[in-house]
PDB file of C-alpha atoms in Angstrom:
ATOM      1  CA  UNK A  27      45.913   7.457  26.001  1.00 48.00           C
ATOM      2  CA  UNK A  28      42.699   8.632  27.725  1.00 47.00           C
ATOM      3  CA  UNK A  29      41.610  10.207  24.915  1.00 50.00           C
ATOM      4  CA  UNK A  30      41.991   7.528  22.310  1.00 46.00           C
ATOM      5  CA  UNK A  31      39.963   5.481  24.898  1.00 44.00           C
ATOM      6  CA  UNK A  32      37.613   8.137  25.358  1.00 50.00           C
ATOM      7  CA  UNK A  33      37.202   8.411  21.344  1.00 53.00           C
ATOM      8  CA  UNK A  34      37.062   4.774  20.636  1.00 55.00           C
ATOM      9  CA  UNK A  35      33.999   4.521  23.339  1.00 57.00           C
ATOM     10  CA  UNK A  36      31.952   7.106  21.614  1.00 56.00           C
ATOM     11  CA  UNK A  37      32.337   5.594  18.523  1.00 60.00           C
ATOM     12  CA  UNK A  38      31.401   2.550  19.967  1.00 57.00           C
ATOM     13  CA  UNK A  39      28.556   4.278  21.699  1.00 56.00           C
ATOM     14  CA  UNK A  40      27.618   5.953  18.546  1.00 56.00           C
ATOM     15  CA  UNK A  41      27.629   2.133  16.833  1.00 61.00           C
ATOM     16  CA  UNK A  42      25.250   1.285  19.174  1.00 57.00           C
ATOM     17  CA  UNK A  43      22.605   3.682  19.702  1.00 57.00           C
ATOM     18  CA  UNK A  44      22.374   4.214  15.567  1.00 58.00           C
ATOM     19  CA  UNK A  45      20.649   0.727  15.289  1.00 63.00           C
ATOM     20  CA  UNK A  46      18.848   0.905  18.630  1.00 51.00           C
ATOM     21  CA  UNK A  47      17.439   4.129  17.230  1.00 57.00           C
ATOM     22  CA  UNK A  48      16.357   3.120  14.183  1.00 56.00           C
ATOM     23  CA  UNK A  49      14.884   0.000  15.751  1.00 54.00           C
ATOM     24  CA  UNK A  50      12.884   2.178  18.138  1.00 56.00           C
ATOM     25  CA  UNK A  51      11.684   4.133  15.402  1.00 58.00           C
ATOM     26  CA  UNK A  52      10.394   1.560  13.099  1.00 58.00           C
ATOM     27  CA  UNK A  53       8.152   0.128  16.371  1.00 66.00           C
ATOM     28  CA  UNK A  54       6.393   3.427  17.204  1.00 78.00           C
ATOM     29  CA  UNK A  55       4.819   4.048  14.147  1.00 78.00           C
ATOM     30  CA  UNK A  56       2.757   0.622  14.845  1.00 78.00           C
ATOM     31  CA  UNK A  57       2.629   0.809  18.299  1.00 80.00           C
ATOM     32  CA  UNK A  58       0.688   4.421  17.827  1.00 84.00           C
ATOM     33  CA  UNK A  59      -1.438   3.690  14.849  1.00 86.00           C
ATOM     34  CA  UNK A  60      -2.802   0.206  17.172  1.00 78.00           C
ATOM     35  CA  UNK A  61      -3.753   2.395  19.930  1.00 83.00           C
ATOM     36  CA  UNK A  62      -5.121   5.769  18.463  1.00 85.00           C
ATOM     37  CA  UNK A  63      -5.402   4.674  14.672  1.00 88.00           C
ATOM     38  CA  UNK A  64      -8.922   4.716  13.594  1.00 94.00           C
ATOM     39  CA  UNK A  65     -10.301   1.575  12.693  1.00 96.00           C
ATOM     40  CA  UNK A  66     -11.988   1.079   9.066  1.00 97.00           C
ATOM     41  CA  UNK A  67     -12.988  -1.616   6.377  1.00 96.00           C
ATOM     42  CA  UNK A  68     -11.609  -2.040   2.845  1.00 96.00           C
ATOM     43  CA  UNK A  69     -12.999  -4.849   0.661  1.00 94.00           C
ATOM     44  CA  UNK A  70     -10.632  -7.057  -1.279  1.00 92.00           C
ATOM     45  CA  UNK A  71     -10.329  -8.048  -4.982  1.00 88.00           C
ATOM     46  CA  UNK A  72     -10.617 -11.540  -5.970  1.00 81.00           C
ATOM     47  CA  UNK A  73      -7.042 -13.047  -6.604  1.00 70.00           C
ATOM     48  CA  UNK A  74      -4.826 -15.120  -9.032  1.00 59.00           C
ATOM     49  CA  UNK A  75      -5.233 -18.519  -7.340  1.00 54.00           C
ATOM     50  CA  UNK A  76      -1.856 -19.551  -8.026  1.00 51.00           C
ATOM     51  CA  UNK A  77      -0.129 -16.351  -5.738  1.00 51.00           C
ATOM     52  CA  UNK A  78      -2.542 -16.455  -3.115  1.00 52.00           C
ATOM     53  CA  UNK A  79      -1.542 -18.769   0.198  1.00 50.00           C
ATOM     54  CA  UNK A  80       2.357 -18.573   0.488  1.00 55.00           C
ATOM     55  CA  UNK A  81       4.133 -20.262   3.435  1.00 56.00           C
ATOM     56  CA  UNK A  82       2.616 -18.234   6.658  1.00 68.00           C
ATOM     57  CA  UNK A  83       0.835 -15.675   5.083  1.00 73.00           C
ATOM     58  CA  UNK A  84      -2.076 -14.704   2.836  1.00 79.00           C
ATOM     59  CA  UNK A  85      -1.554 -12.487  -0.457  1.00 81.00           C
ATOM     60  CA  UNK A  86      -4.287  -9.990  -0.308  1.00 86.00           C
ATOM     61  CA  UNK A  87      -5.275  -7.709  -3.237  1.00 89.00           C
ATOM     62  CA  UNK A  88      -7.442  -4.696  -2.205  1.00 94.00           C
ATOM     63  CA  UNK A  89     -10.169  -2.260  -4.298  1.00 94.00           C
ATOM     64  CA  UNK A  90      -8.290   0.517  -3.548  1.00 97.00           C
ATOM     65  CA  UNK A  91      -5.254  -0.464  -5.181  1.00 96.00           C
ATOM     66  CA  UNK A  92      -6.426   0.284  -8.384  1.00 95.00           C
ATOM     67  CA  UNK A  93      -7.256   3.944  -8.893  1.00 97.00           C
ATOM     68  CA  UNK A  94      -8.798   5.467 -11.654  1.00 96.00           C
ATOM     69  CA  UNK A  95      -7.570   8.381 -13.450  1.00 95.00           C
ATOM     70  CA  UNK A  96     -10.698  10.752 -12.683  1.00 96.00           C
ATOM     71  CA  UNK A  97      -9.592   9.911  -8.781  1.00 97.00           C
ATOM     72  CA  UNK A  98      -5.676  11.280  -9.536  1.00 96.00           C
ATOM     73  CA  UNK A  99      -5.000  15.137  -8.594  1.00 95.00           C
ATOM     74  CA  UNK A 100      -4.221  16.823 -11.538  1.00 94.00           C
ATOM     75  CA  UNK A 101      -0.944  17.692 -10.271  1.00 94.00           C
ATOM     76  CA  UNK A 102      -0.586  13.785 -10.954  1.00 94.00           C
ATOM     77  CA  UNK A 103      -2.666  13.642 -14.536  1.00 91.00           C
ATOM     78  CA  UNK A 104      -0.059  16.347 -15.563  1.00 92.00           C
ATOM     79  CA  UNK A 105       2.798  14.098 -15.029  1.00 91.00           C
ATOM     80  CA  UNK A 106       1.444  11.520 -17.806  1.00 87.00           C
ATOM     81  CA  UNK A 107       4.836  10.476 -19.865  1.00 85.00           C
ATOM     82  CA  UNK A 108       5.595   7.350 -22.149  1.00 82.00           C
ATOM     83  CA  UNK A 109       8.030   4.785 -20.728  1.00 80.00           C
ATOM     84  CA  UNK A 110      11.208   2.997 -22.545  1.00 78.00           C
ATOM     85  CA  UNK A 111       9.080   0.956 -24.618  1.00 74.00           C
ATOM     86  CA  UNK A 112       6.723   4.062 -25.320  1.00 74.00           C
ATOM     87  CA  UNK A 113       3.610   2.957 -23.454  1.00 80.00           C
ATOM     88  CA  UNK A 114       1.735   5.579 -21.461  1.00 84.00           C
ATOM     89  CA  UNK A 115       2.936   5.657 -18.123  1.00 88.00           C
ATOM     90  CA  UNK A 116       4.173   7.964 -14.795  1.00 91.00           C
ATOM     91  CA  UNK A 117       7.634   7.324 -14.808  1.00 88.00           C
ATOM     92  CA  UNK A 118       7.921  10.985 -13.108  1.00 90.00           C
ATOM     93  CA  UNK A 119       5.904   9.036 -10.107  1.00 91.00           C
ATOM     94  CA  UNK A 120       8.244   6.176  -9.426  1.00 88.00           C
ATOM     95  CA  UNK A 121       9.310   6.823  -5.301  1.00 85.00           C
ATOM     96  CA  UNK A 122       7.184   9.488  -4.952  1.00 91.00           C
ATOM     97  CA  UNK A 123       5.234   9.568  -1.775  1.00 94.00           C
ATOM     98  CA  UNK A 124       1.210   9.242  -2.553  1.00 96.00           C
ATOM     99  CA  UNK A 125      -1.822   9.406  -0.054  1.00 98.00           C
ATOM    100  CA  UNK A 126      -4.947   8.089  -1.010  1.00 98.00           C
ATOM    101  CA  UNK A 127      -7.737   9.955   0.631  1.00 98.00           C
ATOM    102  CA  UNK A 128     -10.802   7.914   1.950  1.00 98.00           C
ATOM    103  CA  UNK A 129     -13.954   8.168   2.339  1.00 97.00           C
ATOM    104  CA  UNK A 130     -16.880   6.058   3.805  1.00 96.00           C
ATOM    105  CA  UNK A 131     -19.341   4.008   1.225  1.00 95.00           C
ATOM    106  CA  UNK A 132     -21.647   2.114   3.525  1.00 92.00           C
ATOM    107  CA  UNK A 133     -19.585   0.355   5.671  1.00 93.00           C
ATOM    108  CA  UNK A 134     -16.267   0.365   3.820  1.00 96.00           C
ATOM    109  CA  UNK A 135     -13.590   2.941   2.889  1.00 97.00           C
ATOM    110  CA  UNK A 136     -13.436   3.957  -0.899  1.00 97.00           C
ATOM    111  CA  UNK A 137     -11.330   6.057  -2.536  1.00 97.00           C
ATOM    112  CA  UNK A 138     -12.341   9.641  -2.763  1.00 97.00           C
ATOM    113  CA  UNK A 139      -8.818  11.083  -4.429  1.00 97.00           C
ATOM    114  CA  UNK A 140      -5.193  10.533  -4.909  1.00 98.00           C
ATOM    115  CA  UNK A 141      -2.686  13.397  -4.022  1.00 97.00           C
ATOM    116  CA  UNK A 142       1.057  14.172  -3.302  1.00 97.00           C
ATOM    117  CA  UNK A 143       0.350  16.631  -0.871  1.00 96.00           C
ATOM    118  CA  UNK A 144      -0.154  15.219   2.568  1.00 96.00           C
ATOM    119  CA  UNK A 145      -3.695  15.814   3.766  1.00 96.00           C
ATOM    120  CA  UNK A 146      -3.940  18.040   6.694  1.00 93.00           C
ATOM    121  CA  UNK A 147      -7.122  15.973   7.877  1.00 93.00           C
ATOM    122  CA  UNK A 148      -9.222  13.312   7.500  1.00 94.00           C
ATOM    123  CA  UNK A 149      -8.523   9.163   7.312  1.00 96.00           C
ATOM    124  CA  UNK A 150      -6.156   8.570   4.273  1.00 98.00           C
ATOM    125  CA  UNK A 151      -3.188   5.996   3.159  1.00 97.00           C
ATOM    126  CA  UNK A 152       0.133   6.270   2.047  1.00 96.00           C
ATOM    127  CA  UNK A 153       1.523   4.478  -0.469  1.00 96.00           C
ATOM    128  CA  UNK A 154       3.832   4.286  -3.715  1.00 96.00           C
ATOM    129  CA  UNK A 155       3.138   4.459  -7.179  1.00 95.00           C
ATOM    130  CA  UNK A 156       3.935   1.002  -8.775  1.00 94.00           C
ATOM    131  CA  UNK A 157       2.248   0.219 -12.382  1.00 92.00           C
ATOM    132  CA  UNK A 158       0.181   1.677 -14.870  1.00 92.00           C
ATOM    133  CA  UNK A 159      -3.285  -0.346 -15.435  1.00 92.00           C
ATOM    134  CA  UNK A 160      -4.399  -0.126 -19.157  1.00 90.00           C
ATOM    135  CA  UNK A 161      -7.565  -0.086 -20.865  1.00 84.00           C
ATOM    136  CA  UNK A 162      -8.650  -3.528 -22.649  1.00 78.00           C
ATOM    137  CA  UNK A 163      -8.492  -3.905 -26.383  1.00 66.00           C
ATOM    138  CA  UNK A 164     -10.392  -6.095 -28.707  1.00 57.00           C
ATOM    139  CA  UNK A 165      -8.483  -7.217 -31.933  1.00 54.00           C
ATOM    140  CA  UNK A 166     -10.661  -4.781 -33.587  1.00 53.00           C
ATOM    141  CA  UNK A 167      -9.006  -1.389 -31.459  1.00 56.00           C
ATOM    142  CA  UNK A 168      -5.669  -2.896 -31.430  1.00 55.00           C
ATOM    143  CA  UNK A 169      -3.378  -0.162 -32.766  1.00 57.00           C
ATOM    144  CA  UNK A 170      -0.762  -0.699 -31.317  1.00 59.00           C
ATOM    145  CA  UNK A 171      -0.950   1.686 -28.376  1.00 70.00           C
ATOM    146  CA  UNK A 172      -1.722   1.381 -25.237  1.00 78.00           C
ATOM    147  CA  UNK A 173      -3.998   3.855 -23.468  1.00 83.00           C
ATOM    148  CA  UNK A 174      -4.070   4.050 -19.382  1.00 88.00           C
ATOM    149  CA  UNK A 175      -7.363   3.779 -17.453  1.00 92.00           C
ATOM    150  CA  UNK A 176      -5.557   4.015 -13.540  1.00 94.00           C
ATOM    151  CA  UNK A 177      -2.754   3.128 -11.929  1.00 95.00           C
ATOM    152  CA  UNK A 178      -1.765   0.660  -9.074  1.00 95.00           C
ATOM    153  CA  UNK A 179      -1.033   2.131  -5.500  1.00 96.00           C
ATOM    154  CA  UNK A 180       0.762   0.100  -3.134  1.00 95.00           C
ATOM    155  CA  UNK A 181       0.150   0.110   0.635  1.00 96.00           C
ATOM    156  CA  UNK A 182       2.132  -2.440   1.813  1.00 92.00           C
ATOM    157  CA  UNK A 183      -1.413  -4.308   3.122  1.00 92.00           C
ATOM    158  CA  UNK A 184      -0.995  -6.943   1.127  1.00 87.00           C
ATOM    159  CA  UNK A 185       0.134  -9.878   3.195  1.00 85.00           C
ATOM    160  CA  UNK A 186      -1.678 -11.425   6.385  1.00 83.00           C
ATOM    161  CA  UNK A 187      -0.064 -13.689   8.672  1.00 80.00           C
ATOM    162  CA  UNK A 188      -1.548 -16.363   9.806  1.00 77.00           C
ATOM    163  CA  UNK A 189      -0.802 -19.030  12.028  1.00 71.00           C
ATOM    164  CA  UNK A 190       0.418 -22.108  10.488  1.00 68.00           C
ATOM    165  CA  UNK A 191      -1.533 -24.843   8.569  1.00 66.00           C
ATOM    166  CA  UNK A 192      -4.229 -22.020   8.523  1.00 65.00           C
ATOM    167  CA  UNK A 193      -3.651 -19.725   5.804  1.00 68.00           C
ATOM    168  CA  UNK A 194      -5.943 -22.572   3.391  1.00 71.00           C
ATOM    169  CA  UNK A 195      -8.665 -21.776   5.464  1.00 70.00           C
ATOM    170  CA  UNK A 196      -9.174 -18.236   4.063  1.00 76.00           C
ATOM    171  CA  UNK A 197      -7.431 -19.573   0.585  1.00 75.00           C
ATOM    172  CA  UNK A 198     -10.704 -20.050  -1.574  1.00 77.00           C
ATOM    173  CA  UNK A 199     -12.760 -16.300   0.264  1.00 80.00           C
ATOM    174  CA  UNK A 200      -9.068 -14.490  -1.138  1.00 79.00           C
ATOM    175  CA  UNK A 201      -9.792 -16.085  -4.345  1.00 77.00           C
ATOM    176  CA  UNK A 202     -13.577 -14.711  -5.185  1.00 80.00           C
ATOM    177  CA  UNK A 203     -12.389 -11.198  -3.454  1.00 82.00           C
ATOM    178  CA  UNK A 204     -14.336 -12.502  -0.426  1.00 84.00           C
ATOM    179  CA  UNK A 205     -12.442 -11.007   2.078  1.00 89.00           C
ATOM    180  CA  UNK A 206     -12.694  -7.547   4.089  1.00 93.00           C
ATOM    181  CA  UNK A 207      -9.369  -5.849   5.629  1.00 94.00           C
ATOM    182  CA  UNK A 208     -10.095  -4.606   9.412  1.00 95.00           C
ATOM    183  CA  UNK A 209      -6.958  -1.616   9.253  1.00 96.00           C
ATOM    184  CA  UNK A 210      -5.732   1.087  11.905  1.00 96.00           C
ATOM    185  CA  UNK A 211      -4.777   4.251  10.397  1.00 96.00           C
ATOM    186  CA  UNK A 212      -2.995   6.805  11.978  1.00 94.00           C
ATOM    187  CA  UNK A 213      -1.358   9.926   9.877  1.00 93.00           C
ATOM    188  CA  UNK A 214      -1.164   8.080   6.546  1.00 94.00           C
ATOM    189  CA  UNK A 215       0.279   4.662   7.940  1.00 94.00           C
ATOM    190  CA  UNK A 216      -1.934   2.018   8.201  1.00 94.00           C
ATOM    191  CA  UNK A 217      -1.681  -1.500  10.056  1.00 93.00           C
ATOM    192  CA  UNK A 218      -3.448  -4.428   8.798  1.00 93.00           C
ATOM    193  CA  UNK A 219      -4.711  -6.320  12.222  1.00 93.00           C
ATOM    194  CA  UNK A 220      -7.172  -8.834  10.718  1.00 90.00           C
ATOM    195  CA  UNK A 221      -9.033 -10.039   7.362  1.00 89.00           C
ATOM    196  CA  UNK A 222     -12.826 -11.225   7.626  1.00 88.00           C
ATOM    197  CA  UNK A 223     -14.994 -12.491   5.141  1.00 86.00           C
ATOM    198  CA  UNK A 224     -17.423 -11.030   4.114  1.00 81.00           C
ATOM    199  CA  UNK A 225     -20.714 -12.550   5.450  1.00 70.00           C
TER     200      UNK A 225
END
């Protein structure tokens, strides 16, 4: 009898710590990029006005998001395939760790490269490979393919809260891409702590 007791309390141990750790883990990362991240500036993009202000937070679209091909490693060039519906794409990409390495232009954070090899050093973001971005056509070049000029990182920076009733007040600066990101980043992850704009 003591030992079914004994059993059922480390599984119900077990049951509890699990969460708890998992919890704890998902707070450190941000508690340790606030207080030794290093602190830099990424402009903004202006936005569709009809996505921008939603409920208690502020969609935010950043420069960086879109990289051009010349910025991709060419361990990531070579990857180049053609989707289901034969469009150039990186289907071979799709929930692949990237990390976008930075580097300072004036007073804001540019992209220098894109890899899929962690950097050993230096200030740079990871993120996740979401959509190809392809080249404009006039009715003239229209041939029916599409050709790829970059591709669209995500860094999960894209939403600010705000307090309520005050998102409207930074509504129209998201709109003309008048809006700077002030973001810790610590070993890849990065934590938004506060949009400005841009005086």
């Amino acid at each position: 009898m003591k030992r079914i007791f004994k059993k059922r309390g480390f599984k119900y141990l077990v049951a509890f710590l699990v969460p708890f750790t998992i919890l704890i883990a998902m707070t450190i990362k941000p508690v340790i990029t606030n207080a030794l991240g290093e602190e830099i500036l990424i402009k903004t993009k202006p936005f569709d006005p009809r996505d921008v202000f939603r409920g208690d937070y502020v969609q935010l679209d950043y420069e960086i998001s879109e990289v051009p091909l010349e910025k991709l490693d060419k361990e990531i060039s070579d990857m180049k395939d053609k989707n289901e519906d034969e469009y150039e794409d990186f289907t071979k990409l799709r929930k692949k760790d990237m990390y976008a390495v930075l580097k300072k232009d004036n007073d804001f954070y540019v992209i220098d490269k894109v890899t899929l090899k962690k950097p050993s050093k230096g200030i740079y973001l990871k993120g996740k490979y979401r959509y190809p971005i392809y080249k404009e056509q006039s009715k003239e070049e229209d041939n029916g393919k599409l050709e790829i000029r970059g591709i669209r990182v995500d860094y999960t920076l894209d939403k600010y809260f705000v307090p309520e009733n005050t998102g409207k007040d930074l509504e129209k600066a998201a709109i003309k891409g008048e809006l700077v990101g002030r973001i810790k980043v610590y070993n890849g992850y990065s934590l938004l702590k506060e949009v400005i704009p841009i005086e």
